[in-house]
Amino acid sequence: MQSYTIHLIRHGQTQANNDGRYIGRTDEPLSPEGLMQLLSMKQQYDYPGGARFFTSPLTRCRQTLEVLYPGCHAEVVDGLAECDFGEWDGKSAAQLKQDELFSRWLAGEPVEIPGGETGEQFQHRVQHAFEALVEDMMRHKDTEAVVCTHGGVIMLLMAAYALPRAPMHEWAAENGGGFTLRITPTLWMREPVAEAIDTVPRIRPAE
């Protein structure tokens, strides 16, 4: 039976990542260190291929695909952008620790980020975009794809669809890393779930 494989990869490191600051819709590029780290990972590890490539609209994701898959002609999926952190964007957890809303948000409560998205809005947007992507792959019989997106998006997708089930925090991906999902159409049509079958990238076998 035909299945579909999707590799979810988190973008390379930015200066905000290095500083421990939240960035959502801020269109920050890869840092020089992040670029060098990606190039090093590409040399040391094996990144999977794909018939199609998809990316968040933000520069850090598009740059990551350009480094890992030069000339891949990635398709932009607006719905796979990171959460809109509103007034928290660009701030660290230390700067926000006195904010009661932030503490409740960290605890998983359904609060609205000031000037940003609610958790429900973020989840609906991302899941709608991903399910449309899967449907498009199935319609065109494209059996393997690479998706470059954000840490929060990957955690949400894995918690929502991946088997075995695990909470969001257990699906945290390092910059340049991620997970591989395998989708079986008959199972997906009955209930949208996918098998978590691997991590990205793979260790290169010794010659």
XYZ file of N, CA, C and O in Angstrom:
828
model
N 0.838 -1.198 0.000
C 0.000 0.000 0.000
C 0.877 1.254 0.000
O 1.849 1.333 0.749
N 0.525 2.200 -0.855
C 1.303 3.428 -0.964
C 1.179 4.273 0.304
O 0.110 4.387 0.891
N 2.295 4.843 0.733
C 2.282 5.747 1.882
C 2.994 7.037 1.494
O 3.641 7.124 0.446
N 2.868 8.021 2.350
C 3.440 9.343 2.089
C 4.351 9.725 3.250
O 3.962 9.588 4.418
N 5.535 10.198 2.922
C 6.540 10.526 3.932
C 6.784 12.026 3.952
O 7.036 12.629 2.899
N 6.713 12.607 5.134
C 6.944 14.043 5.293
C 8.020 14.267 6.342
O 7.910 13.792 7.474
N 9.060 14.982 5.952
C 10.169 15.303 6.852
C 9.993 16.742 7.350
O 10.001 17.683 6.548
N 9.802 16.907 8.634
C 9.640 18.225 9.252
C 10.988 18.685 9.791
O 11.584 18.018 10.645
N 11.482 19.815 9.303
C 12.795 20.322 9.714
C 12.655 21.730 10.282
O 12.042 22.605 9.670
N 13.230 21.919 11.453
C 13.249 23.260 12.047
C 14.351 24.093 11.394
O 15.433 23.584 11.082
N 14.052 25.360 11.206
C 15.029 26.266 10.596
C 16.323 26.352 11.411
O 16.365 26.006 12.604
N 17.370 26.852 10.773
C 18.645 27.048 11.454
C 18.575 28.164 12.491
O 17.583 28.904 12.591
N 19.634 28.297 13.240
C 19.655 29.220 14.383
C 19.683 30.679 13.947
O 20.365 31.070 13.004
N 18.928 31.494 14.680
C 18.949 32.947 14.510
C 19.586 33.564 15.756
O 19.816 32.887 16.755
N 19.819 34.862 15.700
C 20.383 35.527 16.876
C 19.417 35.473 18.047
O 19.827 35.291 19.196
N 18.129 35.587 17.769
C 17.132 35.507 18.843
C 17.138 34.131 19.502
O 17.022 34.019 20.727
N 17.270 33.070 18.706
C 17.389 31.722 19.276
C 18.581 31.654 20.203
O 18.493 31.111 21.314
N 19.685 32.192 19.768
C 20.915 32.168 20.569
C 20.745 32.962 21.866
O 21.287 32.586 22.910
N 19.971 34.036 21.802
C 19.752 34.896 22.968
C 18.635 34.384 23.871
O 18.405 34.951 24.941
N 17.910 33.358 23.422
C 16.794 32.849 24.212
C 15.565 33.727 24.153
O 14.764 33.762 25.090
N 15.386 34.442 23.026
C 14.237 35.328 22.874
C 13.180 34.678 21.986
O 13.506 33.953 21.059
N 11.914 34.959 22.275
C 10.820 34.476 21.448
C 10.724 35.319 20.185
O 10.662 36.547 20.265
N 10.723 34.672 19.032
C 10.403 35.397 17.800
C 9.377 34.575 17.030
O 9.527 33.379 16.854
N 8.326 35.257 16.634
C 7.281 34.599 15.875
C 7.240 35.148 14.471
O 7.900 34.662 13.560
N 6.485 36.232 14.290
C 6.343 36.821 12.967
C 7.502 37.759 12.607
O 7.585 38.218 11.468
N 8.370 38.087 13.553
C 9.553 38.873 13.224
C 10.375 38.114 12.190
O 10.728 36.954 12.399
N 10.667 38.753 11.077
C 11.317 38.051 9.964
C 12.834 38.147 10.089
O 13.505 38.826 9.306
N 13.349 37.446 11.078
C 14.792 37.474 11.356
C 15.510 36.413 10.526
O 15.076 35.262 10.466
N 16.636 36.762 9.894
C 17.375 35.778 9.106
C 18.220 34.868 9.989
O 18.317 35.063 11.204
N 18.823 33.875 9.379
C 19.789 33.043 10.091
C 20.959 33.906 10.550
O 21.364 34.834 9.855
N 21.500 33.581 11.703
C 22.707 34.262 12.160
C 23.909 33.664 11.426
O 23.824 32.547 10.894
N 25.047 34.374 11.376
C 26.246 33.781 10.762
C 26.601 32.435 11.401
O 26.985 31.489 10.703
N 26.445 32.357 12.731
C 26.734 31.100 13.425
C 25.730 30.010 13.016
O 26.099 28.849 12.844
N 24.465 30.412 12.851
C 23.447 29.459 12.430
C 23.707 28.926 11.037
O 23.503 27.731 10.769
N 24.157 29.799 10.157
C 24.492 29.375 8.795
C 25.645 28.377 8.806
O 25.588 27.331 8.146
N 26.680 28.674 9.579
C 27.831 27.776 9.652
C 27.439 26.439 10.278
O 27.915 25.377 9.858
N 26.561 26.491 11.270
C 26.098 25.255 11.912
C 25.353 24.375 10.917
O 25.556 23.156 10.867
N 24.497 24.974 10.098
C 23.769 24.209 9.090
C 24.713 23.573 8.078
O 24.559 22.407 7.704
N 25.692 24.330 7.624
C 26.659 23.799 6.661
C 27.432 22.629 7.257
O 27.691 21.625 6.579
N 27.772 22.752 8.538
C 28.488 21.668 9.226
C 27.603 20.430 9.347
O 28.048 19.296 9.122
N 26.328 20.638 9.711
C 25.408 19.507 9.838
C 25.195 18.822 8.491
O 25.112 17.593 8.405
N 25.132 19.605 7.428
C 24.956 19.040 6.092
C 26.133 18.151 5.705
O 25.968 17.131 5.035
N 27.338 18.537 6.146
C 28.533 17.746 5.846
C 28.606 16.480 6.695
O 29.052 15.432 6.231
N 28.138 16.559 7.939
C 28.293 15.447 8.873
C 27.166 14.427 8.818
O 27.374 13.249 9.117
N 25.953 14.875 8.456
C 24.773 14.018 8.538
C 24.076 13.890 7.184
O 24.363 14.648 6.257
N 23.162 12.938 7.110
C 22.367 12.735 5.901
C 20.978 13.351 6.075
O 20.224 12.942 6.966
N 20.674 14.314 5.218
C 19.336 14.888 5.186
C 18.506 14.170 4.131
O 19.003 13.859 3.049
N 17.232 13.880 4.420
C 16.397 13.153 3.467
C 16.038 14.007 2.260
O 16.025 15.241 2.326
N 15.712 13.349 1.170
C 15.264 14.052 -0.019
C 13.760 14.145 -0.072
O 13.058 13.742 0.860
N 13.243 14.645 -1.178
C 11.804 14.758 -1.340
C 11.437 15.123 -2.759
O 12.237 15.731 -3.487
N 10.228 14.764 -3.160
C 9.727 15.146 -4.477
C 9.282 16.617 -4.473
O 9.313 17.286 -5.499
N 8.882 17.095 -3.289
C 8.455 18.488 -3.149
C 9.021 19.061 -1.862
O 9.328 18.330 -0.917
N 9.127 20.394 -1.854
C 9.666 21.104 -0.701
C 8.710 22.242 -0.349
O 8.270 22.991 -1.216
N 8.424 22.352 0.946
C 7.510 23.375 1.440
C 8.211 24.176 2.538
O 9.042 23.642 3.277
N 7.838 25.453 2.652
C 8.467 26.292 3.661
C 7.487 27.296 4.248
O 6.557 27.748 3.578
N 7.719 27.627 5.509
C 7.087 28.799 6.113
C 7.505 30.022 5.289
O 8.564 30.023 4.660
N 6.706 31.082 5.288
C 7.079 32.273 4.516
C 8.256 33.054 5.091
O 8.808 33.928 4.403
N 8.674 32.748 6.302
C 9.691 33.567 6.957
C 11.099 33.241 6.458
O 11.428 32.089 6.139
N 11.924 34.272 6.417
C 13.253 34.188 5.808
C 14.104 33.072 6.386
O 14.816 32.378 5.650
N 14.053 32.876 7.697
C 14.929 31.886 8.314
C 14.645 30.468 7.817
O 15.547 29.630 7.759
N 13.400 30.201 7.448
C 13.051 28.883 6.908
C 13.462 28.769 5.441
O 14.020 27.747 5.016
N 13.201 29.805 4.682
C 13.578 29.772 3.266
C 15.091 29.664 3.110
O 15.598 28.927 2.260
N 15.837 30.378 3.954
C 17.299 30.292 3.917
C 17.787 28.889 4.268
O 18.739 28.382 3.669
N 17.138 28.267 5.234
C 17.542 26.925 5.657
C 17.413 25.938 4.506
O 18.323 25.127 4.256
N 16.320 25.991 3.776
C 16.161 25.096 2.630
C 17.175 25.409 1.539
O 17.681 24.501 0.872
N 17.496 26.678 1.353
C 18.490 27.046 0.336
C 19.856 26.465 0.666
O 20.621 26.087 -0.225
N 20.164 26.380 1.965
C 21.448 25.805 2.384
C 21.429 24.286 2.246
O 22.359 23.687 1.690
N 20.376 23.653 2.751
C 20.327 22.192 2.780
C 19.961 21.579 1.432
O 20.403 20.470 1.104
N 19.151 22.298 0.661
C 18.663 21.773 -0.622
C 18.751 22.866 -1.687
O 17.725 23.398 -2.128
N 19.944 23.230 -2.126
C 20.090 24.321 -3.105
C 19.250 24.061 -4.358
O 19.237 22.963 -4.898
N 18.535 25.103 -4.798
C 17.750 24.992 -6.018
C 16.507 24.141 -5.907
O 15.978 23.677 -6.922
N 15.987 23.966 -4.687
C 14.850 23.051 -4.501
C 13.498 23.661 -4.888
O 12.507 22.953 -4.975
N 13.435 24.974 -5.108
C 12.187 25.643 -5.513
C 11.044 25.353 -4.536
O 10.012 24.791 -4.889
N 11.248 25.753 -3.302
C 10.268 25.466 -2.248
C 8.965 26.240 -2.447
O 8.957 27.385 -2.911
N 7.865 25.580 -2.101
C 6.538 26.192 -2.140
C 6.247 26.810 -0.768
O 6.377 26.143 0.259
N 5.853 28.064 -0.749
C 5.588 28.779 0.501
C 4.180 28.458 1.003
O 3.209 28.531 0.257
N 4.098 28.083 2.282
C 2.809 27.797 2.926
C 2.644 28.782 4.086
O 3.267 28.623 5.146
N 1.821 29.795 3.880
C 1.664 30.856 4.880
C 1.203 30.319 6.232
O 1.596 30.828 7.285
N 0.366 29.289 6.206
C -0.181 28.753 7.441
C 0.817 28.056 8.332
O 0.516 27.743 9.489
N 2.027 27.818 7.830
C 3.064 27.156 8.630
C 4.038 28.144 9.264
O 5.108 27.761 9.737
N 3.668 29.426 9.289
C 4.477 30.422 10.003
C 4.394 30.160 11.510
O 3.461 29.530 12.001
N 5.387 30.662 12.227
C 5.427 30.496 13.680
C 4.263 31.243 14.326
O 3.632 32.111 13.711
N 3.989 30.912 15.565
C 2.960 31.599 16.342
C 3.232 33.102 16.375
O 4.385 33.534 16.449
N 2.178 33.888 16.318
C 2.300 35.340 16.451
C 2.381 35.667 17.940
O 1.383 35.573 18.654
N 3.574 36.028 18.397
C 3.778 36.303 19.819
C 3.405 37.720 20.226
O 3.574 38.088 21.400
N 2.923 38.516 19.297
C 2.431 39.841 19.637
C 3.417 40.673 20.432
O 4.568 40.842 20.040
N 2.969 41.164 21.603
C 3.818 42.032 22.431
C 4.988 41.285 23.070
O 5.914 41.910 23.595
N 4.944 39.956 23.050
C 6.040 39.180 23.630
C 7.177 38.949 22.635
O 8.240 38.475 23.016
N 6.927 39.251 21.376
C 7.917 38.981 20.344
C 9.213 39.743 20.623
O 9.200 40.939 20.895
N 10.313 39.019 20.554
C 11.623 39.618 20.780
C 12.053 39.650 22.227
O 13.159 40.111 22.539
N 11.210 39.151 23.125
C 11.534 39.160 24.555
C 11.887 37.757 25.036
O 11.426 36.764 24.491
N 12.672 37.681 26.072
C 13.074 36.400 26.649
C 12.118 36.014 27.776
O 11.352 36.846 28.290
N 12.203 34.751 28.198
C 11.388 34.289 29.318
C 11.725 35.073 30.583
O 10.844 35.362 31.399
N 13.002 35.436 30.737
C 13.409 36.209 31.912
C 12.745 37.580 31.928
O 12.339 38.077 32.986
N 12.602 38.190 30.760
C 11.957 39.496 30.674
C 10.459 39.414 30.924
O 9.835 40.400 31.327
N 9.887 38.248 30.663
C 8.434 38.085 30.769
C 7.981 37.376 32.042
O 6.787 37.177 32.250
N 8.925 37.010 32.892
C 8.586 36.164 34.035
C 7.611 36.810 35.015
O 6.914 36.104 35.757
N 7.528 38.137 35.041
C 6.592 38.818 35.935
C 5.210 38.988 35.305
O 4.280 39.452 35.962
N 5.075 38.594 34.044
C 3.815 38.737 33.333
C 2.928 37.533 33.665
O 3.242 36.401 33.320
N 1.808 37.795 34.332
C 0.921 36.704 34.755
C 0.382 35.924 33.556
O 0.284 34.690 33.599
N 0.037 36.636 32.481
C -0.469 35.966 31.285
C 0.577 35.014 30.705
O 0.259 33.910 30.267
N 1.821 35.459 30.705
C 2.901 34.619 30.181
C 3.052 33.348 31.020
O 3.200 32.249 30.475
N 2.989 33.487 32.325
C 3.102 32.321 33.205
C 1.960 31.346 32.957
O 2.166 30.125 32.922
N 0.770 31.860 32.747
C -0.383 31.001 32.464
C -0.246 30.336 31.102
O -0.613 29.180 30.925
N 0.285 31.081 30.137
C 0.509 30.530 28.788
C 1.516 29.388 28.833
O 1.314 28.343 28.219
N 2.604 29.591 29.609
C 3.607 28.536 29.757
C 3.006 27.283 30.393
O 3.407 26.157 30.073
N 2.044 27.485 31.270
C 1.395 26.359 31.954
C 0.367 25.657 31.076
O -0.233 24.668 31.483
N 0.164 26.195 29.861
C -0.758 25.557 28.932
C -2.186 26.041 29.014
O -3.083 25.446 28.406
N -2.414 27.109 29.742
C -3.775 27.636 29.834
C -4.157 28.363 28.541
O -3.296 28.917 27.855
N -5.437 28.367 28.185
C -5.890 29.001 26.937
C -5.989 30.515 27.056
O -7.078 31.081 27.190
N -4.854 31.188 27.029
C -4.848 32.648 27.136
C -4.516 33.257 25.773
O -3.889 32.621 24.928
N -4.948 34.492 25.580
C -4.646 35.211 24.344
C -3.394 36.054 24.550
O -3.320 36.874 25.466
N -2.401 35.820 23.718
C -1.179 36.613 23.787
C -1.520 38.051 23.412
O -2.161 38.286 22.378
N -1.124 39.040 24.209
C -1.453 40.431 23.889
C -0.954 40.814 22.491
O 0.233 40.729 22.191
N -1.880 41.171 21.636
C -1.525 41.548 20.277
C -1.163 40.372 19.378
O -0.747 40.576 18.231
N -1.320 39.139 19.878
C -0.923 37.960 19.106
C -2.053 36.965 18.950
O -3.235 37.323 18.985
N -1.696 35.690 18.810
C -2.674 34.629 18.596
C -3.003 33.904 19.897
O -2.158 33.796 20.786
N -4.203 33.368 19.948
C -4.518 32.421 21.008
C -3.970 31.059 20.595
O -3.682 30.810 19.415
N -3.831 30.167 21.552
C -3.380 28.824 21.232
C -4.322 28.144 20.256
O -3.897 27.410 19.349
N -5.617 28.387 20.415
C -6.614 27.781 19.535
C -6.463 28.295 18.105
O -6.553 27.529 17.143
N -6.238 29.596 17.960
C -6.048 30.168 16.626
C -4.793 29.602 15.959
O -4.813 29.259 14.773
N -3.719 29.504 16.712
C -2.468 28.958 16.200
C -2.660 27.509 15.756
O -2.272 27.118 14.651
N -3.289 26.715 16.607
C -3.500 25.305 16.299
C -4.368 25.139 15.053
O -4.048 24.336 14.165
N -5.451 25.882 14.968
C -6.353 25.760 13.823
C -5.634 26.136 12.533
O -5.760 25.449 11.506
N -4.883 27.231 12.548
C -4.174 27.681 11.353
C -3.169 26.645 10.870
O -3.121 26.305 9.682
N -2.350 26.155 11.795
C -1.291 25.217 11.431
C -1.864 23.886 10.960
O -1.427 23.326 9.941
N -2.859 23.358 11.675
C -3.425 22.073 11.284
C -4.161 22.174 9.944
O -4.087 21.251 9.119
N -4.852 23.260 9.720
C -5.532 23.447 8.440
C -4.511 23.457 7.299
O -4.733 22.811 6.253
N -3.402 24.168 7.482
C -2.366 24.244 6.443
C -1.731 22.880 6.202
O -1.498 22.481 5.048
N -1.454 22.151 7.266
C -0.801 20.848 7.118
C -1.729 19.844 6.447
O -1.297 19.090 5.555
N -2.975 19.806 6.848
C -3.907 18.853 6.251
C -4.140 19.157 4.773
O -4.266 18.242 3.947
N -4.147 20.442 4.402
C -4.263 20.811 2.992
C -3.025 20.362 2.222
O -3.119 19.907 1.067
N -1.864 20.478 2.848
C -0.608 20.035 2.231
C -0.644 18.525 1.974
O -0.277 18.055 0.889
N -1.081 17.767 2.971
C -1.171 16.308 2.821
C -2.141 15.946 1.707
O -1.852 15.091 0.861
N -3.293 16.594 1.682
C -4.284 16.312 0.643
C -3.727 16.607 -0.745
O -3.970 15.861 -1.708
N -2.955 17.680 -0.857
C -2.370 18.036 -2.146
C -1.329 17.002 -2.579
O -1.258 16.635 -3.764
N -0.520 16.527 -1.633
C 0.444 15.469 -1.944
C -0.264 14.217 -2.444
O 0.150 13.603 -3.435
N -1.329 13.831 -1.771
C -2.061 12.632 -2.169
C -2.704 12.800 -3.542
O -2.698 11.886 -4.365
N -3.226 13.993 -3.792
C -3.892 14.244 -5.070
C -2.904 14.137 -6.237
O -3.238 13.631 -7.306
N -1.677 14.605 -6.005
C -0.663 14.579 -7.063
C 0.255 13.355 -6.996
O 1.191 13.237 -7.779
N -0.007 12.460 -6.025
C 0.786 11.233 -5.865
C 2.266 11.525 -5.596
O 3.150 10.777 -6.009
N 2.535 12.625 -4.876
C 3.903 12.952 -4.461
C 4.152 12.280 -3.115
O 3.589 12.694 -2.093
N 4.973 11.258 -3.103
C 5.059 10.390 -1.926
C 6.062 10.840 -0.868
O 6.104 10.251 0.212
N 6.866 11.859 -1.144
C 7.846 12.297 -0.144
C 8.041 13.802 -0.246
O 8.179 14.349 -1.344
N 8.062 14.469 0.896
C 8.223 15.922 0.913
C 9.037 16.353 2.120
O 9.073 15.680 3.155
N 9.689 17.502 1.980
C 10.429 18.139 3.066
C 9.709 19.446 3.408
O 9.372 20.229 2.513
N 9.470 19.661 4.693
C 8.802 20.876 5.163
C 9.733 21.576 6.144
O 10.092 21.004 7.177
N 10.123 22.809 5.828
C 10.950 23.584 6.767
C 10.060 24.615 7.455
O 9.447 25.463 6.807
N 10.004 24.525 8.770
C 9.130 25.406 9.534
C 9.778 25.728 10.888
O 11.004 25.740 10.988
N 8.976 25.961 11.904
C 9.460 26.491 13.176
C 9.289 25.482 14.305
O 8.479 24.550 14.209
N 10.029 25.702 15.384
C 9.978 24.774 16.505
C 8.582 24.595 17.072
O 8.130 23.476 17.334
N 7.856 25.706 17.256
C 6.507 25.617 17.800
C 5.550 24.898 16.874
O 4.672 24.149 17.316
N 5.710 25.125 15.571
C 4.853 24.466 14.582
C 5.105 22.960 14.585
O 4.169 22.160 14.565
N 6.369 22.564 14.629
C 6.703 21.135 14.632
C 6.158 20.460 15.887
O 5.570 19.372 15.814
N 6.324 21.089 17.036
C 5.802 20.495 18.267
C 4.288 20.324 18.190
O 3.749 19.287 18.595
N 3.601 21.327 17.661
C 2.144 21.242 17.549
C 1.743 20.107 16.610
O 0.862 19.307 16.928
N 2.384 20.037 15.437
C 2.040 19.003 14.455
C 2.303 17.602 14.990
O 1.480 16.695 14.814
N 3.433 17.422 15.644
C 3.753 16.091 16.163
C 2.791 15.695 17.277
O 2.345 14.544 17.346
N 2.460 16.630 18.151
C 1.522 16.321 19.236
C 0.128 16.033 18.692
O -0.609 15.216 19.240
N -0.237 16.689 17.582
C -1.573 16.525 17.018
C -1.724 15.242 16.215
O -2.787 14.608 16.249
N -0.661 14.840 15.498
C -0.809 13.748 14.536
C 0.057 12.517 14.802
O -0.285 11.423 14.338
N 1.179 12.668 15.464
C 2.158 11.579 15.512
C 1.755 10.437 16.437
O 1.223 10.651 17.528
N 2.024 9.242 15.981
C 1.934 8.024 16.779
C 3.336 7.441 16.912
O 4.055 7.340 15.921
N 3.751 7.056 18.123
C 2.995 7.073 19.376
C 2.748 8.495 19.893
O 3.517 9.405 19.620
N 1.676 8.649 20.643
C 1.305 9.943 21.185
C 2.309 10.408 22.228
O 2.835 9.614 23.008
N 2.556 11.713 22.237
C 3.418 12.322 23.246
C 3.053 13.804 23.338
O 2.598 14.386 22.352
N 3.237 14.425 24.507
C 2.918 15.848 24.646
C 3.873 16.721 23.838
O 4.950 16.278 23.426
N 3.476 17.960 23.629
C 4.238 18.867 22.764
C 5.700 18.974 23.152
O 6.582 18.947 22.288
N 5.982 19.102 24.454
C 7.369 19.362 24.854
C 8.314 18.211 24.507
O 9.519 18.411 24.412
N 7.765 17.015 24.306
C 8.612 15.886 23.946
C 8.982 15.877 22.464
O 9.791 15.067 22.023
N 8.391 16.794 21.699
C 8.685 16.894 20.278
C 9.520 18.132 19.960
O 9.508 18.628 18.836
N 10.252 18.630 20.926
C 11.117 19.789 20.684
C 12.260 19.391 19.756
O 12.927 18.382 19.977
N 12.467 20.171 18.705
C 13.521 19.894 17.727
C 14.610 20.947 17.825
O 14.335 22.135 18.014
N 15.846 20.512 17.701
C 16.967 21.448 17.653
C 16.961 22.176 16.306
O 16.354 21.713 15.333
N 17.639 23.312 16.244
C 17.771 24.005 14.966
C 18.433 23.083 13.946
O 19.464 22.477 14.217
N 17.815 22.979 12.769
C 18.333 22.092 11.730
C 17.918 20.646 11.887
O 18.280 19.807 11.058
N 17.153 20.335 12.927
C 16.706 18.962 13.174
C 15.199 18.847 13.064
O 14.492 19.832 12.846
N 14.692 17.632 13.219
C 13.257 17.437 13.150
C 12.861 15.976 13.172
O 13.591 15.132 13.726
N 11.743 15.671 12.546
C 11.158 14.334 12.598
C 10.581 13.950 11.245
O 10.229 14.806 10.433
N 10.452 12.635 11.046
C 9.844 12.101 9.829
C 8.525 11.418 10.170
O 8.468 10.590 11.084
N 7.481 11.770 9.423
C 6.165 11.172 9.569
C 5.842 10.320 8.342
O 6.152 10.714 7.217
N 5.202 9.181 8.578
C 4.708 8.353 7.474
C 3.191 8.299 7.559
O 2.635 7.910 8.591
N 2.546 8.670 6.470
C 1.083 8.736 6.423
C 0.548 7.632 5.516
O 0.945 7.520 4.355
N -0.350 6.822 6.069
C -1.043 5.792 5.300
C -2.430 6.317 4.962
O -3.213 6.627 5.874
N -2.771 6.450 3.670
C -4.029 7.095 3.290
C -5.272 6.521 3.945
O -6.151 7.277 4.383
N -5.399 5.190 3.998
C -6.611 4.612 4.578
C -6.775 4.993 6.045
O -7.883 5.274 6.508
N -5.660 5.031 6.772
C -5.706 5.431 8.178
C -5.967 6.927 8.304
O -6.773 7.369 9.135
N -5.305 7.720 7.464
C -5.450 9.176 7.509
C -6.894 9.597 7.231
O -7.410 10.521 7.855
N -7.527 8.925 6.282
C -8.908 9.280 5.939
C -9.883 8.925 7.065
O -10.897 9.585 7.251
N -9.537 7.895 7.822
C -10.393 7.507 8.941
C -10.169 8.419 10.137
O -11.111 8.851 10.799
N -8.924 8.687 10.417
C -8.527 9.603 11.503
C -7.161 10.159 11.143
O -6.233 9.390 10.905
N -7.018 11.491 11.076
C -5.741 12.053 10.632
C -4.618 11.832 11.655
O -4.393 12.651 12.547
N -3.939 10.703 11.501
C -2.775 10.394 12.330
C -1.660 9.878 11.418
O -1.916 9.452 10.293
N -0.425 9.926 11.919
C 0.732 9.501 11.148
C 1.739 8.834 12.073
O 1.806 9.148 13.263
N 2.532 7.940 11.512
C 3.567 7.279 12.300
C 4.822 8.146 12.361
O 5.301 8.607 11.326
N 5.351 8.345 13.559
C 6.655 8.982 13.703
C 7.706 7.890 13.532
O 7.833 7.002 14.373
N 8.433 7.926 12.411
C 9.312 6.797 12.075
C 10.798 7.102 12.176
O 11.621 6.185 12.134
N 11.169 8.389 12.311
C 12.600 8.687 12.344
C 12.818 10.120 12.806
O 11.874 10.909 12.897
N 14.071 10.418 13.084
C 14.475 11.792 13.346
C 15.285 12.299 12.160
O 15.803 11.524 11.359
N 15.391 13.609 12.038
C 16.144 14.265 10.976
C 17.175 15.178 11.620
O 16.848 15.885 12.578
N 18.430 15.197 11.114
C 18.993 14.342 10.081
C 19.456 13.007 10.649
O 19.499 12.839 11.868
N 19.842 12.097 9.766
C 20.347 10.803 10.201
C 21.863 10.843 10.290
O 22.527 11.554 9.553
N 22.381 10.026 11.213
C 23.844 9.900 11.309
C 24.350 9.179 10.056
O 23.782 8.179 9.632
N 25.365 9.717 9.442
C 25.904 9.144 8.220
C 26.665 7.851 8.540
O 27.514 7.833 9.434
N 26.350 6.753 7.852
C 27.047 5.496 8.130
C 28.546 5.606 7.859
O 28.978 6.322 6.944
N 29.323 4.910 8.667
C 30.773 4.898 8.478
C 31.115 4.188 7.173
O 30.528 3.168 6.835
N 32.056 4.731 6.442
C 32.461 4.109 5.174
C 33.458 2.982 5.429
O 34.217 3.012 6.352
